[in-house]
mmCIF file of C-alpha atoms and ligand atoms in Angstrom:
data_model
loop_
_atom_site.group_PDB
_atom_site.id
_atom_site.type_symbol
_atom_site.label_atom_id
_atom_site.label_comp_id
_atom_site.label_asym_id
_atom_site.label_seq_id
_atom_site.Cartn_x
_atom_site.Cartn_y
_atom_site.Cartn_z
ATOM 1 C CA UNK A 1 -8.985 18.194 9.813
ATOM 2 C CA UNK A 2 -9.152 15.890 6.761
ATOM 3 C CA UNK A 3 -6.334 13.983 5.780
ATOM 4 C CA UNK A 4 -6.341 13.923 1.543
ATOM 5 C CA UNK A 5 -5.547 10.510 0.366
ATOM 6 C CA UNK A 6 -4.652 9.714 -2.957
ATOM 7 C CA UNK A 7 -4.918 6.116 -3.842
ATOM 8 C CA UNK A 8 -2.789 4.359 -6.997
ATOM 9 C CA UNK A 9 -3.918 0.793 -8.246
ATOM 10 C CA UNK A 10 -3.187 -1.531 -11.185
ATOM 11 C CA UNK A 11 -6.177 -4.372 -10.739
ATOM 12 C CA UNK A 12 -8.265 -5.338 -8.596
ATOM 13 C CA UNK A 13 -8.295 -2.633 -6.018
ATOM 14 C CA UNK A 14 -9.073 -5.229 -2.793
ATOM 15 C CA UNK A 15 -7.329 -3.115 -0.823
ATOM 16 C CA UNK A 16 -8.676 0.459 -1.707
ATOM 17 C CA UNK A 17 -12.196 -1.741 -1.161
ATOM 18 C CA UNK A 18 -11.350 -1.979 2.370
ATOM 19 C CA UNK A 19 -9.805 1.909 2.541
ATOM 20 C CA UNK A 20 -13.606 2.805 1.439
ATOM 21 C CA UNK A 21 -15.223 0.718 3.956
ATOM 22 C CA UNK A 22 -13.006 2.161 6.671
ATOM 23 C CA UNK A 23 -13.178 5.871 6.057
ATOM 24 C CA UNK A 24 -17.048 5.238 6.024
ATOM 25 C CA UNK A 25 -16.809 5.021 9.736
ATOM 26 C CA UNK A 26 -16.845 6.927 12.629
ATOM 27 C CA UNK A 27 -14.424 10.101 12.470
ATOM 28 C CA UNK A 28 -11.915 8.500 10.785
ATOM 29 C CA UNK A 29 -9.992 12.124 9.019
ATOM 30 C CA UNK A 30 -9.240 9.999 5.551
ATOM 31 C CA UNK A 31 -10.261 11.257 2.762
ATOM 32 C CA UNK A 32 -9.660 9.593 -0.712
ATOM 33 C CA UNK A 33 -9.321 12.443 -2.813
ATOM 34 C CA UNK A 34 -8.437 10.277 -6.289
ATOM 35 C CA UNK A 35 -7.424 7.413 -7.376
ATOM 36 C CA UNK A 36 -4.888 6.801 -9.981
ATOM 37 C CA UNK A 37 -4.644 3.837 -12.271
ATOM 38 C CA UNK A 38 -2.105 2.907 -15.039
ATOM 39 C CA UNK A 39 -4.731 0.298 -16.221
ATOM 40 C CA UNK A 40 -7.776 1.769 -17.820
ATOM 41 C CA UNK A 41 -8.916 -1.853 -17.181
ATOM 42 C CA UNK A 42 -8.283 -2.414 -13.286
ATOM 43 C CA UNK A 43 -11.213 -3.184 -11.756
ATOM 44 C CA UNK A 44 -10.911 -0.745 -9.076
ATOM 45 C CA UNK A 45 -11.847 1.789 -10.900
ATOM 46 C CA UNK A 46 -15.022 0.455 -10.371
ATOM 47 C CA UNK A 47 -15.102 0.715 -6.867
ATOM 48 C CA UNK A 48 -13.876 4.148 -7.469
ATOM 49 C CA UNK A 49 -16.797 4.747 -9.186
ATOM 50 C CA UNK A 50 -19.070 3.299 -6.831
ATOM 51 C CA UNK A 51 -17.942 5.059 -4.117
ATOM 52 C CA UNK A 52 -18.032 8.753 -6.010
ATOM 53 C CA UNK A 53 -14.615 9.010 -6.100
ATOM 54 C CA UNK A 54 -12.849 10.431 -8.847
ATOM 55 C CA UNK A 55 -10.786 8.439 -10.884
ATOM 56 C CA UNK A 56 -7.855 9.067 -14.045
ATOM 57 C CA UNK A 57 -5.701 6.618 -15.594
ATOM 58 C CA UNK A 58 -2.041 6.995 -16.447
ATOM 59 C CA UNK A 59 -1.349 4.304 -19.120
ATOM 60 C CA UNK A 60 2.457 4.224 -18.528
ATOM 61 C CA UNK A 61 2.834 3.255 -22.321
ATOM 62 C CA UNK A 62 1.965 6.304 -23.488
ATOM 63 C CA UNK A 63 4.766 7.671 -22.132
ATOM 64 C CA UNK A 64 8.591 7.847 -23.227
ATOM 65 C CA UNK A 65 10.188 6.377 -20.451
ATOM 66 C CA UNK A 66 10.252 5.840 -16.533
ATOM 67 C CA UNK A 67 11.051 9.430 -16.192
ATOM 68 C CA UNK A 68 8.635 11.301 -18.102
ATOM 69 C CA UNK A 69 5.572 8.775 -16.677
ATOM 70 C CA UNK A 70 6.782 9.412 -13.325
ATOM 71 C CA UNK A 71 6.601 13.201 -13.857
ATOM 72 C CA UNK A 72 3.371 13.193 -15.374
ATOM 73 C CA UNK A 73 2.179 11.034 -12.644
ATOM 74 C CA UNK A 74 3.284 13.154 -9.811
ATOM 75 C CA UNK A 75 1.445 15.969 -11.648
ATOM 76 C CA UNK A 76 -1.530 14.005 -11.612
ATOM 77 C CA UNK A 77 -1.251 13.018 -7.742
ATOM 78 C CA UNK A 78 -0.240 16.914 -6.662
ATOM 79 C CA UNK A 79 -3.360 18.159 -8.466
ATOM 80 C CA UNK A 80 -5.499 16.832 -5.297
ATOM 81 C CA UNK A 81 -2.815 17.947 -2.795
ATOM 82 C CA UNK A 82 -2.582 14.831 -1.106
ATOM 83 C CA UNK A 83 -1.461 14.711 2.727
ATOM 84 C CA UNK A 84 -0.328 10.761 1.585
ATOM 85 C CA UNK A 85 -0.369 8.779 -1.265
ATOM 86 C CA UNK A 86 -1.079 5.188 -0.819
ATOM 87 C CA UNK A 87 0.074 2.176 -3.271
ATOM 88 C CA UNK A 88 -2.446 -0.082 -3.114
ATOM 89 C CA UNK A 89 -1.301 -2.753 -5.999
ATOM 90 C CA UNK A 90 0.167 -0.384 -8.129
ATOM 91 C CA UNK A 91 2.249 -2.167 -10.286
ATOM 92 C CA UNK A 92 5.060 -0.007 -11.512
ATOM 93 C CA UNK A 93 8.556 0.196 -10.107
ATOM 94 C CA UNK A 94 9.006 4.419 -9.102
ATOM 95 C CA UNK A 95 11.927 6.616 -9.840
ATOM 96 C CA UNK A 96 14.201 8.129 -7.113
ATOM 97 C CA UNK A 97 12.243 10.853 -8.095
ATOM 98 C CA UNK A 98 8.920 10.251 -7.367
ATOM 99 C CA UNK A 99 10.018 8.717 -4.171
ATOM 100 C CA UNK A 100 11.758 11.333 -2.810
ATOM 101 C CA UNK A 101 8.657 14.066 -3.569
ATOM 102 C CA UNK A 102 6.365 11.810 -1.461
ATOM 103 C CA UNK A 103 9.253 11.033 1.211
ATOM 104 C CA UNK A 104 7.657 10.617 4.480
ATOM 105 C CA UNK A 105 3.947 10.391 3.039
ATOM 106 C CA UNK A 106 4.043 7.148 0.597
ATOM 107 C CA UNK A 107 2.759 4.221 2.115
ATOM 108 C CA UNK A 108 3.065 0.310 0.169
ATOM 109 C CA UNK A 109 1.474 -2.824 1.594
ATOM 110 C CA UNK A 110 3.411 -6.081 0.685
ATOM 111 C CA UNK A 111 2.363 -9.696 0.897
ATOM 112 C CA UNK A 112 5.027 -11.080 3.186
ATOM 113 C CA UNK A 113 6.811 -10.473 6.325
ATOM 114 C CA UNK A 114 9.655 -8.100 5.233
ATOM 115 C CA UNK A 115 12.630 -7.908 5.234
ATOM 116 C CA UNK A 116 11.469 -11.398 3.808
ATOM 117 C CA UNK A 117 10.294 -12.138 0.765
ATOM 118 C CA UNK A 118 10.668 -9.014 -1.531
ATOM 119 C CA UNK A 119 9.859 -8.854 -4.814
ATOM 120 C CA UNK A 120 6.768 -11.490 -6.287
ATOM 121 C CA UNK A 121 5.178 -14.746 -5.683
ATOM 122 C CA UNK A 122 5.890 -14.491 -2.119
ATOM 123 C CA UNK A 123 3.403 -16.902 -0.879
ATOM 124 C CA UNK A 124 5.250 -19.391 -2.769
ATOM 125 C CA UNK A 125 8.449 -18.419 -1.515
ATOM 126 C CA UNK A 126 7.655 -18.767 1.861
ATOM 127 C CA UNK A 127 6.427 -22.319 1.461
ATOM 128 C CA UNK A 128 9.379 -23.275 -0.278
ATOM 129 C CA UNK A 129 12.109 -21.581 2.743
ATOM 130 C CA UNK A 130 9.656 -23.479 5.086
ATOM 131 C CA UNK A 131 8.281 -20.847 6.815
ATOM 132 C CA UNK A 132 6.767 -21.318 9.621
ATOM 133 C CA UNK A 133 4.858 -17.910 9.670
ATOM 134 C CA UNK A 134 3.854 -15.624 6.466
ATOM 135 C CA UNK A 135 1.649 -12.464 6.633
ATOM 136 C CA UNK A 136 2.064 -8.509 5.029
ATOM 137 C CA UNK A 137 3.586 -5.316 5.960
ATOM 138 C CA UNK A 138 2.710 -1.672 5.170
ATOM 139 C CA UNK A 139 5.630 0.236 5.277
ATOM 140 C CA UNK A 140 6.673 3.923 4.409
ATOM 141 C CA UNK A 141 8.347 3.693 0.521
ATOM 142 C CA UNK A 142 12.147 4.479 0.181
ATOM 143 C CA UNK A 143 14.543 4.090 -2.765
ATOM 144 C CA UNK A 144 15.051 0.615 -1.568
ATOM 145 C CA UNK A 145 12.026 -1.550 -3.444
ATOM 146 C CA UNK A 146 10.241 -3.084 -0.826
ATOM 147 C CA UNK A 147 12.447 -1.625 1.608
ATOM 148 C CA UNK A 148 11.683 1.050 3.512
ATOM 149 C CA UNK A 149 10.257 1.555 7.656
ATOM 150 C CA UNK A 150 7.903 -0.799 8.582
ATOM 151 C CA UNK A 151 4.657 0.546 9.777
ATOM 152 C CA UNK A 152 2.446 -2.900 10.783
ATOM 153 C CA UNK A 153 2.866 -6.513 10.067
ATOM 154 C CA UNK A 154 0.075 -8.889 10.089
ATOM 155 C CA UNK A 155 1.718 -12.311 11.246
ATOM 156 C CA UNK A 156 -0.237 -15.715 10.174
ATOM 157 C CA UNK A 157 0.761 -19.007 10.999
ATOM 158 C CA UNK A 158 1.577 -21.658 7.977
ATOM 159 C CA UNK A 159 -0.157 -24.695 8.049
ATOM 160 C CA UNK A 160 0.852 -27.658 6.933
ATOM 161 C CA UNK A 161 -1.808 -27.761 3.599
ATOM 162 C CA UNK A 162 -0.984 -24.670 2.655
ATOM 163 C CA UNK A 163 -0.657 -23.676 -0.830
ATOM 164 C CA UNK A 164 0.380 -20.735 -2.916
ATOM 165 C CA UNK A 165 -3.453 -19.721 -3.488
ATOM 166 C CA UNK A 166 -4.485 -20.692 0.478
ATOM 167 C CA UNK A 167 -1.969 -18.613 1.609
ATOM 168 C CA UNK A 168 -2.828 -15.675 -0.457
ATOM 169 C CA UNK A 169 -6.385 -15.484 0.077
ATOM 170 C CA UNK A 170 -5.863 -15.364 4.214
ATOM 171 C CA UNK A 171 -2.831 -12.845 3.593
ATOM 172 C CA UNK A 172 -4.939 -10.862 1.499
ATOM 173 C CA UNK A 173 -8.066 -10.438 4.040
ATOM 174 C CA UNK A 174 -5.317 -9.290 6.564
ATOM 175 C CA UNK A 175 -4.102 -7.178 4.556
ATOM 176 C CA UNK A 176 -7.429 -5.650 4.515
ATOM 177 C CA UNK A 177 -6.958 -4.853 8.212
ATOM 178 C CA UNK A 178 -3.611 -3.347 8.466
ATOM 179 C CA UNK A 179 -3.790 -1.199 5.545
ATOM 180 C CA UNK A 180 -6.663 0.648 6.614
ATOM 181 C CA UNK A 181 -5.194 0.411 10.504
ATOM 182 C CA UNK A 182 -1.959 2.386 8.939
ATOM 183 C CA UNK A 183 -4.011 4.880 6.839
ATOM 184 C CA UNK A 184 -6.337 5.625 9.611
ATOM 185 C CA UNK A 185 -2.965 6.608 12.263
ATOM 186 C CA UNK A 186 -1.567 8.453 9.674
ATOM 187 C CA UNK A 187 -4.383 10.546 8.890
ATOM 188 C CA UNK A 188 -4.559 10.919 12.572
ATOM 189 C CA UNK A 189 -1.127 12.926 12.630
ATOM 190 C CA UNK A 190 -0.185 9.261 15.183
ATOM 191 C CA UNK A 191 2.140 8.161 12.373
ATOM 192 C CA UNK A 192 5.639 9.386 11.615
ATOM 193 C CA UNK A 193 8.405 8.446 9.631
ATOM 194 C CA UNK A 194 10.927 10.297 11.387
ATOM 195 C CA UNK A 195 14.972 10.286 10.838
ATOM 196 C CA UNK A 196 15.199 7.051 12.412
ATOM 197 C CA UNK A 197 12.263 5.327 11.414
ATOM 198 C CA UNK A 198 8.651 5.359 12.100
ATOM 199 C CA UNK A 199 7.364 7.128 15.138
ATOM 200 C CA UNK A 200 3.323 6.278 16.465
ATOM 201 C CA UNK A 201 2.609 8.344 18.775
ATOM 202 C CA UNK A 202 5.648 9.908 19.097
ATOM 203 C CA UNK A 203 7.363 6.376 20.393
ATOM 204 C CA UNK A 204 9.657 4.791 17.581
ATOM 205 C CA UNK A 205 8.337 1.550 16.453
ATOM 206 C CA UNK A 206 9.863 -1.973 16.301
ATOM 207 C CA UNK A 207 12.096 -2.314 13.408
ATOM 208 C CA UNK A 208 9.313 -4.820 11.941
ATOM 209 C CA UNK A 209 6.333 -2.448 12.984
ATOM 210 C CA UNK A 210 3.383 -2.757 15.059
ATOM 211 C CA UNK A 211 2.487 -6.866 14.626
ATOM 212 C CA UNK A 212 -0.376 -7.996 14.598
ATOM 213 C CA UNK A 213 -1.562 -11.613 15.178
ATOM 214 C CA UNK A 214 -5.336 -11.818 13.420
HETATM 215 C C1 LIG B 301 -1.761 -7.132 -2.730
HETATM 216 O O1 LIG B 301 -1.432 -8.477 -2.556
HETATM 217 C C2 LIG B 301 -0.665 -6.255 -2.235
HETATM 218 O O2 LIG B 301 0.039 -6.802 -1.165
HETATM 219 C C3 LIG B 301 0.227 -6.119 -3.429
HETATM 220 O O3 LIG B 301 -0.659 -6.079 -4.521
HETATM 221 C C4 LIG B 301 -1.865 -6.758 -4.196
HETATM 222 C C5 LIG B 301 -3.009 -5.831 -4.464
HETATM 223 O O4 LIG B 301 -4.243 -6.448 -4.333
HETATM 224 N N1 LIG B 301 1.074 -4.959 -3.295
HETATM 225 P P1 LIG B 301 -5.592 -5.614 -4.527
HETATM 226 O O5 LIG B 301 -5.558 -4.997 -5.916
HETATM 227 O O6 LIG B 301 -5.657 -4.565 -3.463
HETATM 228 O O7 LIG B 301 -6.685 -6.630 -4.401
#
């Protein structure tokens, strides 16, 4: 059975590239039903539209407050009846409320090894603690930003000429692995969040996730 996905971006859309390029294949049961955008100029809309998917925007100014976007938003999302919703760069802090509609079926992907790292210009954060290893995590979304279960980490070494920008482009290609690996066992019915945290194949995971060393 198909697994609706609906997709929300803010720029360049990277990641719902590699989404695309992954349902393409072989019996994978994702589906992207929509995807949302509070930028009518993020360029994965684009790719949207390349792909034949259909595609709104939200602007979030048009709206009074966190509240009332948030609320139009989810009416937006429920209109494709979405088995998950996936935040693939979407720039906008969500309510309590909005979190706890999607509980259990909102994934995020971050650039950093969390519980590291949350928040921005993580890249540059882990040079400057010294890091000896940086990478991203998809996890399930909570009331806690960046907080919640972790579904998959990829783990990359640092090297010593790193830079902000180096860093970030070989993050960002593994994030186009583990984003689509998470999707793809969800969709499944493999992937959980259950009361204690996120079950794959019915076996709880590793408080950091499945890791992954690309
Ligand atoms: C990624 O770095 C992701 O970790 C963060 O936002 C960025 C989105 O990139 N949440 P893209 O739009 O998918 O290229």
């Amino acid at each position: 059975m198909a697994c609706n996905v609906v997709v929300l971006i803010s720029g360049s859309g990277s990641n719902l590239q590699a989404l695309i390029d992954s349902i393409a294949h072989d019996g994978n049961p994702a589906r992207i039903a929509a995807v949302i955008s509070n930028r009518a100029d993020a360029y994965g809309l684009v790719r949207a539209q390349q792909a034949g998917i259909t595609r709104e925007v939200l602007d979030h100014k048009q709206f009074a407050d966190r509240e009332a976007f948030d609320a139009a938003l989810v009416e937006a999302i429920d209109r494709h009846q979405p088995d998950l919703v996936v935040l693939a760069g979407f720039m906008r802090i969500l309510t309590p409320a909005f979190v706890t509609h999607y509980s259990g079926r909102l994934l995020n992907i971050h650039p950093s090894l969390l519980p590291k790292h949350k928040g921005l210009h993580t890249h540059q954060r882990a040079l400057e603690a010294g890091d000896s290893e940086h990478g991203c995590s998809v996890h399930f979304v909570t009331e806690e930003l960046d907080g919640g279960p972790l579904v998959v980490q990829a783990v990359l070494p640092v090297l010593a000429d790193d830079t902000p920008d180096s860093l970030a482009q070989r993050v960002h290609q593994a994030e186009h692995q583990i984003y689509p690996l998470a999707v793809r066992w969800f969709a499944e019915g493999r992937l959980r969040l259950g009361p204690q945290g996120c079950l794959l194949d019915g076996q709880a995971l590793p408080a950091q996730g499945w890791q992954i060393r690309p």
